[in-house]
Short mmCIF file of C-alpha atoms in Angstrom, two decimals:
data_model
loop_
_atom_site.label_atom_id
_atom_site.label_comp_id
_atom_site.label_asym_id
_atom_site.label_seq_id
_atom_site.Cartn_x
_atom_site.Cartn_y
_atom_site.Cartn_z
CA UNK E 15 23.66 0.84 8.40
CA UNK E 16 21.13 1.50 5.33
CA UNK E 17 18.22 -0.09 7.22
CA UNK E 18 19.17 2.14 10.65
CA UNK E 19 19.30 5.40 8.60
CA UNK E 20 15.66 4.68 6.98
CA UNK E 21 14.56 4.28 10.31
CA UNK E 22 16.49 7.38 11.78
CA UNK E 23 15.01 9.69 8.47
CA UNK E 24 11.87 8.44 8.79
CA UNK E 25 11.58 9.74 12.42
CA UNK E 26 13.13 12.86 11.32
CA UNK E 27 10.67 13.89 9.02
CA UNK E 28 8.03 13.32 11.60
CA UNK E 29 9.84 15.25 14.06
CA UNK E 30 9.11 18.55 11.85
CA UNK E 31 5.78 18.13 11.92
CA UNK E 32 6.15 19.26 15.96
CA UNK E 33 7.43 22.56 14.86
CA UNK E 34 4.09 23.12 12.87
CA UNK E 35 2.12 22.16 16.03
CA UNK E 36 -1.20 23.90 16.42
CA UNK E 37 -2.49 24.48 20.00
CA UNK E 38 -6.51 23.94 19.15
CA UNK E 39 -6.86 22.10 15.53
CA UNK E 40 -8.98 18.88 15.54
CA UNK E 41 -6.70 17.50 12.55
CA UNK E 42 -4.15 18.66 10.00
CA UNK E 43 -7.69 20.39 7.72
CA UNK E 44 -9.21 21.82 10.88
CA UNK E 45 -12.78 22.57 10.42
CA UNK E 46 -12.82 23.48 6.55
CA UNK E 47 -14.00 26.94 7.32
CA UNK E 48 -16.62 26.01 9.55
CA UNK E 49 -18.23 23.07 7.16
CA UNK E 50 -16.89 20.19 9.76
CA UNK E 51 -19.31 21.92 12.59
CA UNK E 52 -21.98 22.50 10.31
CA UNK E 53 -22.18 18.51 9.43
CA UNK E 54 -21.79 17.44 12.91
CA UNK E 55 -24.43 19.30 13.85
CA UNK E 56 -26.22 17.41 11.36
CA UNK E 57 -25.28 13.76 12.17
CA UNK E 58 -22.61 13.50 9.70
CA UNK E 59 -18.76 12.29 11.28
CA UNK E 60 -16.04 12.03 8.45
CA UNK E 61 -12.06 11.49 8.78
CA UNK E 62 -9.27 10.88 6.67
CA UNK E 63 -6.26 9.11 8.37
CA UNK E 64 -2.92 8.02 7.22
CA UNK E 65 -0.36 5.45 9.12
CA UNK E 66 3.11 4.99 7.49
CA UNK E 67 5.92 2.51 8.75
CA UNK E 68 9.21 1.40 8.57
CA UNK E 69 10.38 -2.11 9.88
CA UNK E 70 13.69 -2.94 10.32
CA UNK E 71 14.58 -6.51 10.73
CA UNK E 72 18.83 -6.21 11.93
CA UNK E 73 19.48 -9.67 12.51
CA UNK E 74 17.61 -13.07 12.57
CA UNK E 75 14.83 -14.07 10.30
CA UNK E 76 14.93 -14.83 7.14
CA UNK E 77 16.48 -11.94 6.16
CA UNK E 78 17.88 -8.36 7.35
CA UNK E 79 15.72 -5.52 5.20
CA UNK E 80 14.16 -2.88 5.75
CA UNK E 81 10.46 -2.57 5.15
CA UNK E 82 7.87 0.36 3.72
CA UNK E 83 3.80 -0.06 4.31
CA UNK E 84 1.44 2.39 4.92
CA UNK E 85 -2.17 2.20 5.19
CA UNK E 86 -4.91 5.16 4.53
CA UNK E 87 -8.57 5.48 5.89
CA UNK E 88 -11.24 7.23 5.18
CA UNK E 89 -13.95 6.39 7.31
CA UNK E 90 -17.78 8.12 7.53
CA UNK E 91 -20.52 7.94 10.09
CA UNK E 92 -24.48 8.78 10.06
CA UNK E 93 -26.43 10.18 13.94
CA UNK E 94 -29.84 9.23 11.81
CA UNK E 95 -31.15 10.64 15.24
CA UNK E 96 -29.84 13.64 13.79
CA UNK E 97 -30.29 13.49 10.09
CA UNK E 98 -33.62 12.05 9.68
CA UNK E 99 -35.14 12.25 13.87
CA UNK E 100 -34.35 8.28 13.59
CA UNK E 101 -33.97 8.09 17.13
CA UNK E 102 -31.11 4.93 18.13
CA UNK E 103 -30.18 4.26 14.52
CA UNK E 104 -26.71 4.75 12.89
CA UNK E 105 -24.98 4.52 9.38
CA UNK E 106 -21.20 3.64 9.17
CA UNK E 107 -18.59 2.98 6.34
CA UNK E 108 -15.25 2.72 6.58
CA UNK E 109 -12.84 2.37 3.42
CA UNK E 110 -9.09 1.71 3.18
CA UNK E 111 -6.23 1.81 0.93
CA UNK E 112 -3.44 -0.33 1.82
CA UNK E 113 0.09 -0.81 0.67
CA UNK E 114 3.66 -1.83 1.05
CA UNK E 115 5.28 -5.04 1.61
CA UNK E 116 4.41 -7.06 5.24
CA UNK E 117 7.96 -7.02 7.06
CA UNK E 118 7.12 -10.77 8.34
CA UNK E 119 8.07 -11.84 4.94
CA UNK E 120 11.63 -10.56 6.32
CA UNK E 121 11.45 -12.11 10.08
CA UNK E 122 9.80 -14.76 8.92
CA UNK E 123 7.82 -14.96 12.52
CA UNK E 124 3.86 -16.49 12.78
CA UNK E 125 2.21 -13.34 14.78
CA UNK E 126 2.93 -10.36 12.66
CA UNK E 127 5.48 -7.76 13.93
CA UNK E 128 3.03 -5.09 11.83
CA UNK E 129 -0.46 -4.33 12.57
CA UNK E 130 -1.52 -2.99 9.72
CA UNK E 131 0.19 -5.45 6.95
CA UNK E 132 -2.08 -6.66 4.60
CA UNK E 133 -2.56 -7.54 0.49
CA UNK E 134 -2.27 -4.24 -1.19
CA UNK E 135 -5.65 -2.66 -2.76
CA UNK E 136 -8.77 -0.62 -1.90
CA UNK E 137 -11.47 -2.07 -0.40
CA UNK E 138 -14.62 -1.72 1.89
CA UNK E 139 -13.82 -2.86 5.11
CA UNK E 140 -16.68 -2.28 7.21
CA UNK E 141 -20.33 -0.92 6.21
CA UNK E 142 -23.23 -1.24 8.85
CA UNK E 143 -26.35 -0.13 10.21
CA UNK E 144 -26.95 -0.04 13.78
CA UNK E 145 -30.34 0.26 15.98
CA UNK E 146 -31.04 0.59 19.82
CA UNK E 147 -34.24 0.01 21.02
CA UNK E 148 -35.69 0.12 24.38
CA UNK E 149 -34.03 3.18 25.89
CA UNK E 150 -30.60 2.26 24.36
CA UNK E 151 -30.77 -0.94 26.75
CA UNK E 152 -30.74 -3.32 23.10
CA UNK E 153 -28.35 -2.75 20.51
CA UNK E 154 -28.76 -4.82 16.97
CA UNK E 155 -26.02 -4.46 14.17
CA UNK E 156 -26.01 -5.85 10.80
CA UNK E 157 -23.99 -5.65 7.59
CA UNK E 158 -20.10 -5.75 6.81
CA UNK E 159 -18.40 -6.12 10.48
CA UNK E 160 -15.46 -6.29 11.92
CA UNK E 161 -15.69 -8.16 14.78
CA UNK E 162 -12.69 -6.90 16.79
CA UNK E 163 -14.04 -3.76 16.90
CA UNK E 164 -16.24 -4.75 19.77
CA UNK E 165 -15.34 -8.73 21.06
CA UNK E 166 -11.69 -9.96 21.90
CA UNK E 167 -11.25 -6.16 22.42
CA UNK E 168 -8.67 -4.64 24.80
CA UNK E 169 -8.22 -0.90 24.64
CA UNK E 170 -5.10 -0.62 26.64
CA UNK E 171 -3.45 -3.24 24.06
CA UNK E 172 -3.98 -0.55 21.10
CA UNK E 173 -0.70 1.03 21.56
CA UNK E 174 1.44 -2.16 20.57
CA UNK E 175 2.34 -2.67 17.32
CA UNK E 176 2.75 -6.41 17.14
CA UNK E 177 -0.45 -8.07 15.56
CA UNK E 178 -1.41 -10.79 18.71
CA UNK E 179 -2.14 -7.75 20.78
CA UNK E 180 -5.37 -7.51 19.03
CA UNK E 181 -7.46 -9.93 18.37
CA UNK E 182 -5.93 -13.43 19.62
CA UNK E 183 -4.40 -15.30 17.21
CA UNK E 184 -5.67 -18.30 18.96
CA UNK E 185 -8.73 -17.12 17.95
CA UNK E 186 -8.03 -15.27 14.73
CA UNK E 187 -6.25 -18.41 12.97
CA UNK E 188 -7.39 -19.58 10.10
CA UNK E 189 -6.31 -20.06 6.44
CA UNK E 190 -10.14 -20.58 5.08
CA UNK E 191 -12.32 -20.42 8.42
CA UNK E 192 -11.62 -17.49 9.96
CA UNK E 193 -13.23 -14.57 11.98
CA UNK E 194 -14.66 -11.31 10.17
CA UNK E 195 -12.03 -9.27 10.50
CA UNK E 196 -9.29 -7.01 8.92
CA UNK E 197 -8.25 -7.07 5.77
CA UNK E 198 -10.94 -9.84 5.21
CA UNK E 199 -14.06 -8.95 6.65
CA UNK E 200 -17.54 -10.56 5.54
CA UNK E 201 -21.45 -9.49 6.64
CA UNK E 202 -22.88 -10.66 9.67
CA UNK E 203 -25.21 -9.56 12.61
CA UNK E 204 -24.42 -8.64 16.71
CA UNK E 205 -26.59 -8.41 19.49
CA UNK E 206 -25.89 -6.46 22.86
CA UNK E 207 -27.60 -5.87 25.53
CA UNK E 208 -26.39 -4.60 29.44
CA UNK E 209 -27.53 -7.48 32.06
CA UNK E 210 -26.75 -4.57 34.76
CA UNK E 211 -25.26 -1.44 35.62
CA UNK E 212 -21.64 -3.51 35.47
CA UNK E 213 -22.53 -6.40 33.19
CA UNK E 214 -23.10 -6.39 29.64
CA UNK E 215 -23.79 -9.46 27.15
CA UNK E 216 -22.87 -9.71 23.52
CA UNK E 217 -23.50 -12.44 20.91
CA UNK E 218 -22.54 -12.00 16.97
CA UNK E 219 -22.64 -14.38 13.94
CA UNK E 220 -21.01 -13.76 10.30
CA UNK E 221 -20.21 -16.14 7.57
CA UNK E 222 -17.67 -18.48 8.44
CA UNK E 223 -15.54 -17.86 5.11
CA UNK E 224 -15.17 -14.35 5.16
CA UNK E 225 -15.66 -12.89 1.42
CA UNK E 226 -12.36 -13.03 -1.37
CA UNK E 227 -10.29 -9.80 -0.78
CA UNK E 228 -11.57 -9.04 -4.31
CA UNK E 229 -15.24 -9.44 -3.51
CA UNK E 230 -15.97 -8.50 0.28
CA UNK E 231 -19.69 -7.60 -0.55
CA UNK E 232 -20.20 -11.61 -1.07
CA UNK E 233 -22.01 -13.85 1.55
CA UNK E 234 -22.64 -17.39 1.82
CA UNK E 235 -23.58 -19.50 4.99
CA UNK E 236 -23.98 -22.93 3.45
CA UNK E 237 -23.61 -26.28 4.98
CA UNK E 238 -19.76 -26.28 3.68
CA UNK E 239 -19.01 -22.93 4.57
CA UNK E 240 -20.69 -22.60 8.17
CA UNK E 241 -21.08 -19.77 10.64
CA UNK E 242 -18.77 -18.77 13.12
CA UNK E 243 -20.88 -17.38 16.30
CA UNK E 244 -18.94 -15.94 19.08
CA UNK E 245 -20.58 -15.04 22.92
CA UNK E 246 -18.89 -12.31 25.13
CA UNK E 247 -19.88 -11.33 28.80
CA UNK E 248 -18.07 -8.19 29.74
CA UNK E 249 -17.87 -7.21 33.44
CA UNK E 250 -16.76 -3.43 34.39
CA UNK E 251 -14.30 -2.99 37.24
CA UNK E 252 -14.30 0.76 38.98
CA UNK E 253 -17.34 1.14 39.34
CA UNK E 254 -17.59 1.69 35.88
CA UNK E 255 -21.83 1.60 33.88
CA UNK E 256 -22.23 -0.38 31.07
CA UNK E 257 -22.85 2.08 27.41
CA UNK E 258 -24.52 0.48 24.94
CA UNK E 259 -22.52 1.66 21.24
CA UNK E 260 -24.42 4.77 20.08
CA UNK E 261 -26.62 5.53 22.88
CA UNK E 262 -27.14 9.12 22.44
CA UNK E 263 -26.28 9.90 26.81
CA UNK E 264 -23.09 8.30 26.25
CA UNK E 265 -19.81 9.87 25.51
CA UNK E 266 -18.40 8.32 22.17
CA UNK E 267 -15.48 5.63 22.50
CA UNK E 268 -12.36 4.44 20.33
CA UNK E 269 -12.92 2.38 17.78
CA UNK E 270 -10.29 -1.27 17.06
CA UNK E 271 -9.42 -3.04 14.15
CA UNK E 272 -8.40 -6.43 14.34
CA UNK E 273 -6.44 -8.45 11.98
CA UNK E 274 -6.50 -11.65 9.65
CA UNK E 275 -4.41 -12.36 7.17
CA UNK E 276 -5.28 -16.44 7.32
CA UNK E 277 -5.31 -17.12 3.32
CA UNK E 278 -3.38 -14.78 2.31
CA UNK E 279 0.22 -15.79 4.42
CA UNK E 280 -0.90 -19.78 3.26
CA UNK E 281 3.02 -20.52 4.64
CA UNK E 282 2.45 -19.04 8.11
CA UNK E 283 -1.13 -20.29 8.84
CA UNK E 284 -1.60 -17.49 11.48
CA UNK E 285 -2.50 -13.94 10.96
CA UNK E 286 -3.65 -12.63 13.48
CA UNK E 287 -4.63 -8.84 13.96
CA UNK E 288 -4.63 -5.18 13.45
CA UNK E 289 -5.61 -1.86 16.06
CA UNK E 290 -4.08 0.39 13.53
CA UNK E 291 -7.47 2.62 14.08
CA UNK E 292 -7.02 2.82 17.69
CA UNK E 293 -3.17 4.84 16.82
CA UNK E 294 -5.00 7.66 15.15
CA UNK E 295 -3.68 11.12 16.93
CA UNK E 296 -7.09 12.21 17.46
CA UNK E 297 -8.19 9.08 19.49
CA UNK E 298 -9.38 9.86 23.61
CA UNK E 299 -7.03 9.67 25.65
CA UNK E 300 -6.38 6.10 27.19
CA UNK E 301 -7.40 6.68 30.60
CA UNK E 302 -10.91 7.75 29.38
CA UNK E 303 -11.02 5.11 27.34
CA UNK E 304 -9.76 1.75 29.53
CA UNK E 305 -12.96 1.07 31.86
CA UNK E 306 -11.21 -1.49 33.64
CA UNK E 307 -12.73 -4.82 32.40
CA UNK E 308 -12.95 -8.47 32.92
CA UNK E 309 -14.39 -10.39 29.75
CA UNK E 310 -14.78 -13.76 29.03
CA UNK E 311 -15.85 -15.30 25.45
CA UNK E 312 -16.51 -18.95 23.28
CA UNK E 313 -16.28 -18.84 20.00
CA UNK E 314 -17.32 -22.16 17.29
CA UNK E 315 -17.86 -22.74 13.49
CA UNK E 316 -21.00 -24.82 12.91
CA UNK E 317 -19.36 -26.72 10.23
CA UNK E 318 -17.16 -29.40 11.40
CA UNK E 319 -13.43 -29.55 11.03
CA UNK E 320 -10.98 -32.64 10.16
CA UNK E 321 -8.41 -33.28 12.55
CA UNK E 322 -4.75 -33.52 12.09
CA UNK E 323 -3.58 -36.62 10.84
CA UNK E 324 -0.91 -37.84 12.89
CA UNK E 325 -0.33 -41.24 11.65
CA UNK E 326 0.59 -42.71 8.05
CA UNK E 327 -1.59 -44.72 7.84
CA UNK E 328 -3.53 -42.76 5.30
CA UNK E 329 -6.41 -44.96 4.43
CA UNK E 330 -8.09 -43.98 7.58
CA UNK E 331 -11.24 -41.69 7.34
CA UNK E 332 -10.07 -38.82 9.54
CA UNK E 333 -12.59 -37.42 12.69
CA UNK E 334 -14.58 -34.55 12.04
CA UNK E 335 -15.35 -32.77 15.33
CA UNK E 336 -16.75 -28.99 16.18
CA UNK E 337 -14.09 -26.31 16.07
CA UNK E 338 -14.02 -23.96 19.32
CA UNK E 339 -11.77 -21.54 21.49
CA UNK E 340 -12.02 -19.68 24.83
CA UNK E 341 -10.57 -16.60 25.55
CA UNK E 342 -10.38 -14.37 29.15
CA UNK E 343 -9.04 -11.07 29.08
CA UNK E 344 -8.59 -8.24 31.52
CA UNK E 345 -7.55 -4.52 31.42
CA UNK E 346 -7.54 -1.97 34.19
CA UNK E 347 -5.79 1.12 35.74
CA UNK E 348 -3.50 0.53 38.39
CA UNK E 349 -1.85 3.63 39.52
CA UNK E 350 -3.02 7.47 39.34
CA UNK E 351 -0.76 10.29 40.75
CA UNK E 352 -3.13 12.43 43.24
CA UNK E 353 -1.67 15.23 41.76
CA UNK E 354 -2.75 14.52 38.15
CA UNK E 355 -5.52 12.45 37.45
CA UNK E 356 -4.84 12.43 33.81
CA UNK E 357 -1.73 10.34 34.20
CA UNK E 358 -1.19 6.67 35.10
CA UNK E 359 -0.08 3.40 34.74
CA UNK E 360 -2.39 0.64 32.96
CA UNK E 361 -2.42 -3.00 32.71
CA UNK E 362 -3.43 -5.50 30.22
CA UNK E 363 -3.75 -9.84 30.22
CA UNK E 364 -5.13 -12.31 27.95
CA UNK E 365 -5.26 -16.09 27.71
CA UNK E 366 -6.86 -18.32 24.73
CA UNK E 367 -6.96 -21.76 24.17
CA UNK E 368 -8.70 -23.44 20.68
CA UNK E 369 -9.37 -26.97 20.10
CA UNK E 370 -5.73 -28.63 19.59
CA UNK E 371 -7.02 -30.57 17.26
CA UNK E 372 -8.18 -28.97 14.59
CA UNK E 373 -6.01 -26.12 14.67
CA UNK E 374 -2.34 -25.06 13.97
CA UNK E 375 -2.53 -23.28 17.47
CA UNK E 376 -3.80 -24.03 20.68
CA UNK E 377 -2.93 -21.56 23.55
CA UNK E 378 -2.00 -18.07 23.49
CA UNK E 379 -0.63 -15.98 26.69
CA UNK E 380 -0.49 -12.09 26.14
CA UNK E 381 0.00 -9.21 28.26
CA UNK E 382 1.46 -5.67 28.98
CA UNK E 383 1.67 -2.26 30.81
CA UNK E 384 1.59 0.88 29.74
CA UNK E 385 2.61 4.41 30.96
CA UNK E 386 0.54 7.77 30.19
CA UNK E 387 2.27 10.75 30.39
CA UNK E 388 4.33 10.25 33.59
CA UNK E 389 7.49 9.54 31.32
CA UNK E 390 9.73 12.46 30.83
CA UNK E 391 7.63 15.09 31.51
CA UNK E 392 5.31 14.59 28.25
CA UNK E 393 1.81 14.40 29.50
CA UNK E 394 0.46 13.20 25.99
CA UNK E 395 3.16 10.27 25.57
CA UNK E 396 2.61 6.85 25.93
CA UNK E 397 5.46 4.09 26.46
CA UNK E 398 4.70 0.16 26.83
CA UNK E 399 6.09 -3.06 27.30
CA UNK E 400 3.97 -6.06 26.33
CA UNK E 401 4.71 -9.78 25.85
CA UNK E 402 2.96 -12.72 23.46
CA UNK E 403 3.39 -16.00 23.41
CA UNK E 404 1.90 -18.39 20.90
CA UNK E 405 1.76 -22.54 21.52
CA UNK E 406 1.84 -24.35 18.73
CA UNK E 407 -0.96 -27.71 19.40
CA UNK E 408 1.26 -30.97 19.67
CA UNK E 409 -1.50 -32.72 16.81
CA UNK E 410 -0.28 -30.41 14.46
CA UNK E 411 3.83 -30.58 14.99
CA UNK E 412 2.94 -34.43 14.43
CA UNK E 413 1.17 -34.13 11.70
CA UNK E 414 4.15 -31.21 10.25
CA UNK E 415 6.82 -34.60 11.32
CA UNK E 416 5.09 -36.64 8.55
CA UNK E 417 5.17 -34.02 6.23
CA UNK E 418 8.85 -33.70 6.98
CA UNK E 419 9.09 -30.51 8.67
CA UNK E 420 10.35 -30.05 12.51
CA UNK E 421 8.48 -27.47 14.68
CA UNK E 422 9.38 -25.66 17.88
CA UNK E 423 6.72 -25.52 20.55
CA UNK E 424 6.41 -21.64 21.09
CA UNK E 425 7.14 -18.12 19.28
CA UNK E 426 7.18 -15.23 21.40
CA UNK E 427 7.39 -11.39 21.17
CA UNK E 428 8.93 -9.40 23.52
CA UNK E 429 7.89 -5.70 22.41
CA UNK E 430 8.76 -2.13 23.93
CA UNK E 431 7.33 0.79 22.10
CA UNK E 432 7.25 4.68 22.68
CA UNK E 433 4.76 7.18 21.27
CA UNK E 434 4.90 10.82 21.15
CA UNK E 435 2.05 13.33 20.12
CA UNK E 436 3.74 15.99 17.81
CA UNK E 437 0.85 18.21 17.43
CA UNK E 438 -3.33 17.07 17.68
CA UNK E 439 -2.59 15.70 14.32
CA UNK E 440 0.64 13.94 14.12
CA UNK E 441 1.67 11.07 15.67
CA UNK E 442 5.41 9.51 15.98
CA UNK E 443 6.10 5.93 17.60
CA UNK E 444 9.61 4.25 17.91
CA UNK E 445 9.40 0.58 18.15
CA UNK E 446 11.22 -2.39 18.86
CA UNK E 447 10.77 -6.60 19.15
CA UNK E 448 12.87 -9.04 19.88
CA UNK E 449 10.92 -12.04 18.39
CA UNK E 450 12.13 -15.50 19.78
CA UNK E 451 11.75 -18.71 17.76
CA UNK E 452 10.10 -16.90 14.49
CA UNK E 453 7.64 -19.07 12.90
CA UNK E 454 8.47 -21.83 15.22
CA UNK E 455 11.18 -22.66 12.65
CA UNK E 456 14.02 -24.59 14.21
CA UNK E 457 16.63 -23.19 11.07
CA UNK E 458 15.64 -19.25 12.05
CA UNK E 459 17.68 -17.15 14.54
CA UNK E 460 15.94 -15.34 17.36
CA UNK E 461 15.14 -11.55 15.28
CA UNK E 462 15.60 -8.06 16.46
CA UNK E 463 13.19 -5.42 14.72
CA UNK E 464 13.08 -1.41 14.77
CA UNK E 465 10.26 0.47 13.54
CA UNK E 466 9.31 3.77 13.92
CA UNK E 467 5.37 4.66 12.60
CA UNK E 468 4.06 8.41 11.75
CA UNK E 469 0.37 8.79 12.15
CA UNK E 470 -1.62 11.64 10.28
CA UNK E 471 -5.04 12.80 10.95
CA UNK E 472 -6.70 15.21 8.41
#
């Protein structure tokens, strides 16, 4: 009863915020008496944003709690086109403040039931410079990057609030090695460039230890450390045009997040992702924002991974052998109402695979729809169902049955979610999972999880 009334206050307090509900305000500040204009107009793009949560795990897991985390944003971006007549180039910087406790620790499941769960503290998370040449047909980006933020990226997937909707956790595994990405994000470089009208090619490389949570401005690439390089080739469906980021003819886009927790959940192995920047109220709407896509990318480390030792007999040097995944995804539109364009039905898949072994996981299946404003006569309201499945590789379960421990072959999260635009600033989602075989743990009970999130823009 005391976790169900957290959950039922919590959406309380965001339902007042619709009675406050202003018809033409870009966020809860507005326009700071007309100094918001006055930047834009000179290439400067600022926001403040603020995500709260409560989880509610009310039976299964490890233990039935309720759960507090909240994560805040502040996030700033440079037109140097604008500012200094540097045609192509851009500054960005994003910071973040996270806290809270991560309500896995309560389901005790491998995927994440919370997007935006992370070690508490302040920290840089991205901070880039980016430069098209050639008519916007190049784009080059290097510093602190996220990498989700442009590859393993499905816009359609942004609404779900379980973590493998992001970035794949097949890919996104890791408890050293691990993909730039949130909280732990490290500097690297990315190259895109559009093949045609329809087909664009992207290729990116960053450090394959991304920097301690305490020190994210550190790089190394050594021999022991490696580089993780990742190719994407993105085709548009719809007869959609390739935009290369930050052309100056192109309308602007929504921005990801994706998330690893690898080192930091050392019991779990797995963390995979977060979109909690793709929730903000002021984001386009989706069916702007979903080009209909098929995309298909490789991703390796250069240094060279032991495999899983699935014998006893100890004294035998174990193989060291490249480390690499695979990943297809698609997203796409498939129904419109004639009589309103602006509403619609969208579809998401993804598949993974990694090399079984060398890592905890080896497939991932993933997929969902979701339904814009045709539910209940909200036009701004978006409702979802989504699935994920993680496969756990049959080296490691061997090598966990020497160690003692019994696995199960698959967790999956069944997920339904509901969110509802209060005003242009303020955000309310109700949430719920059912998350079967958490952590792969043979001693856990299937879980059942609430959560309702409240999502401010200033």
């Amino acid at each position: 009863m005391r976790q169900l009334f957290l959950v039922s206050f919590f959406s309380i307090i965001g339902l007042l915020f619709s009675a406050q509900a202003g018809d033409n305000i870009p966020g809860l500040t507005g326009d700071l008496q007309g100094m918001r204009s006055k930047l834009l107009k000179k290439g400067f793009h600022f926001g403040l944003a603020y995500t709260g949560e409560i989880y509610s795990n009310l039976s299964g897991g490890f233990r039935q709690q309720a759960t507090y985390l909240d994560i805040i944003n502040f996030r700033l971006k440079i037109d140097l086109g604008r500012t200094l007549n540097w045609h192509g180039a851009t500054l960005y910087t994003d910071y973040l403040g996270i806290h809270g406790d991560d309500p896995s620790e309560n389901v005790g499941d491998i995927q994440g039931v919370s997007n935006i769960a992370a070690p508490k503290g302040w920290k840089f998370h991205e901070a880039w410079f980016r430069q098209n040449v050639f008519s916007d047909k190049l784009s080059l980006l290097w510093g602190m990057y996220d990498l989700n933020t442009e590859f393993d990226l499905i816009e359609t997937a942004g609404l779900f609030l379980n973590s493998s909707h992001g970035m794949g956790p097949d890919f996104s595994q890791g408890e050293i090695f691990s993909p730039s990405t949130f909280p732990a994000t490290t500097f690297g470089m990315r190259i895109k460039t559009a093949l045609t009208s329809s087909l664009s090619l992207q290729a990116g490389i960053t450090d394959g230890v991304p920097g301690d949570l305490d020190k994210p401005w550190q790089m190394q690439i050594s021999g022991d450390e490696g580089a993780l390089i990742v190719i994407e080739i993105t085709h548009l469906l719809d007869k959609r045009k390739i935009e290369i980021p930050g052309a100056r003819s192109k309308s602007k886009k929504g921005r990801g997040r994706g998330k690893g927790l690898r080192r930091w959940r050392k019991m779990r192995g797995n963390f995979p992702n977060c979109r909690w920047n793709r929730h903000l109220s002021s984001r386009p709407r989706p069916l702007d924002i979903c080009p209909g896509k098929v995309a298909i990318g490789g991703w390796f480390y250069t240094t060279k991974f032991e495999e899983w030792r699935t014998s006893n007999e100890t004294d035998l040097p174990l193989h060291q052998k490249v480390n690499w995944g695979v990943y297809l995804l698609t997203e796409r539109i498939i129904y419109r109402p004639k009589i309103c364009m602006e509403q619609g039905i969208l579809m998401y898949g993804r598949a993974g695979i990694a090399d079984k072994s060398s890592n905890q996981f080896d497939i991932y299946l993933g997929g969902g729809i979701v339904t814009h404003g045709i539910m209940f006569g909200r036009p701004d309201d978006l409702a979802g169902i989504a699935i994920a499945a993680l496969h756990s590789s049959p080296q490691y379960r061997d090598y966990q049955k020497l160690e003692g421990n019994d696995l199960l072959d698959w967790e999956v999260a069944l997920e339904f979610t509901y969110r509802s635009k209060l005003t242009d600033w303020a955000v309310l989602q109700h949430d719920m999972q059912y998350i079967i075989n958490p952590g792969m743990n043979p001693g856990l009970k299937n879980a059942f999880v609430l959560a309702a999130r409240l999502e401010l823009t200033f």
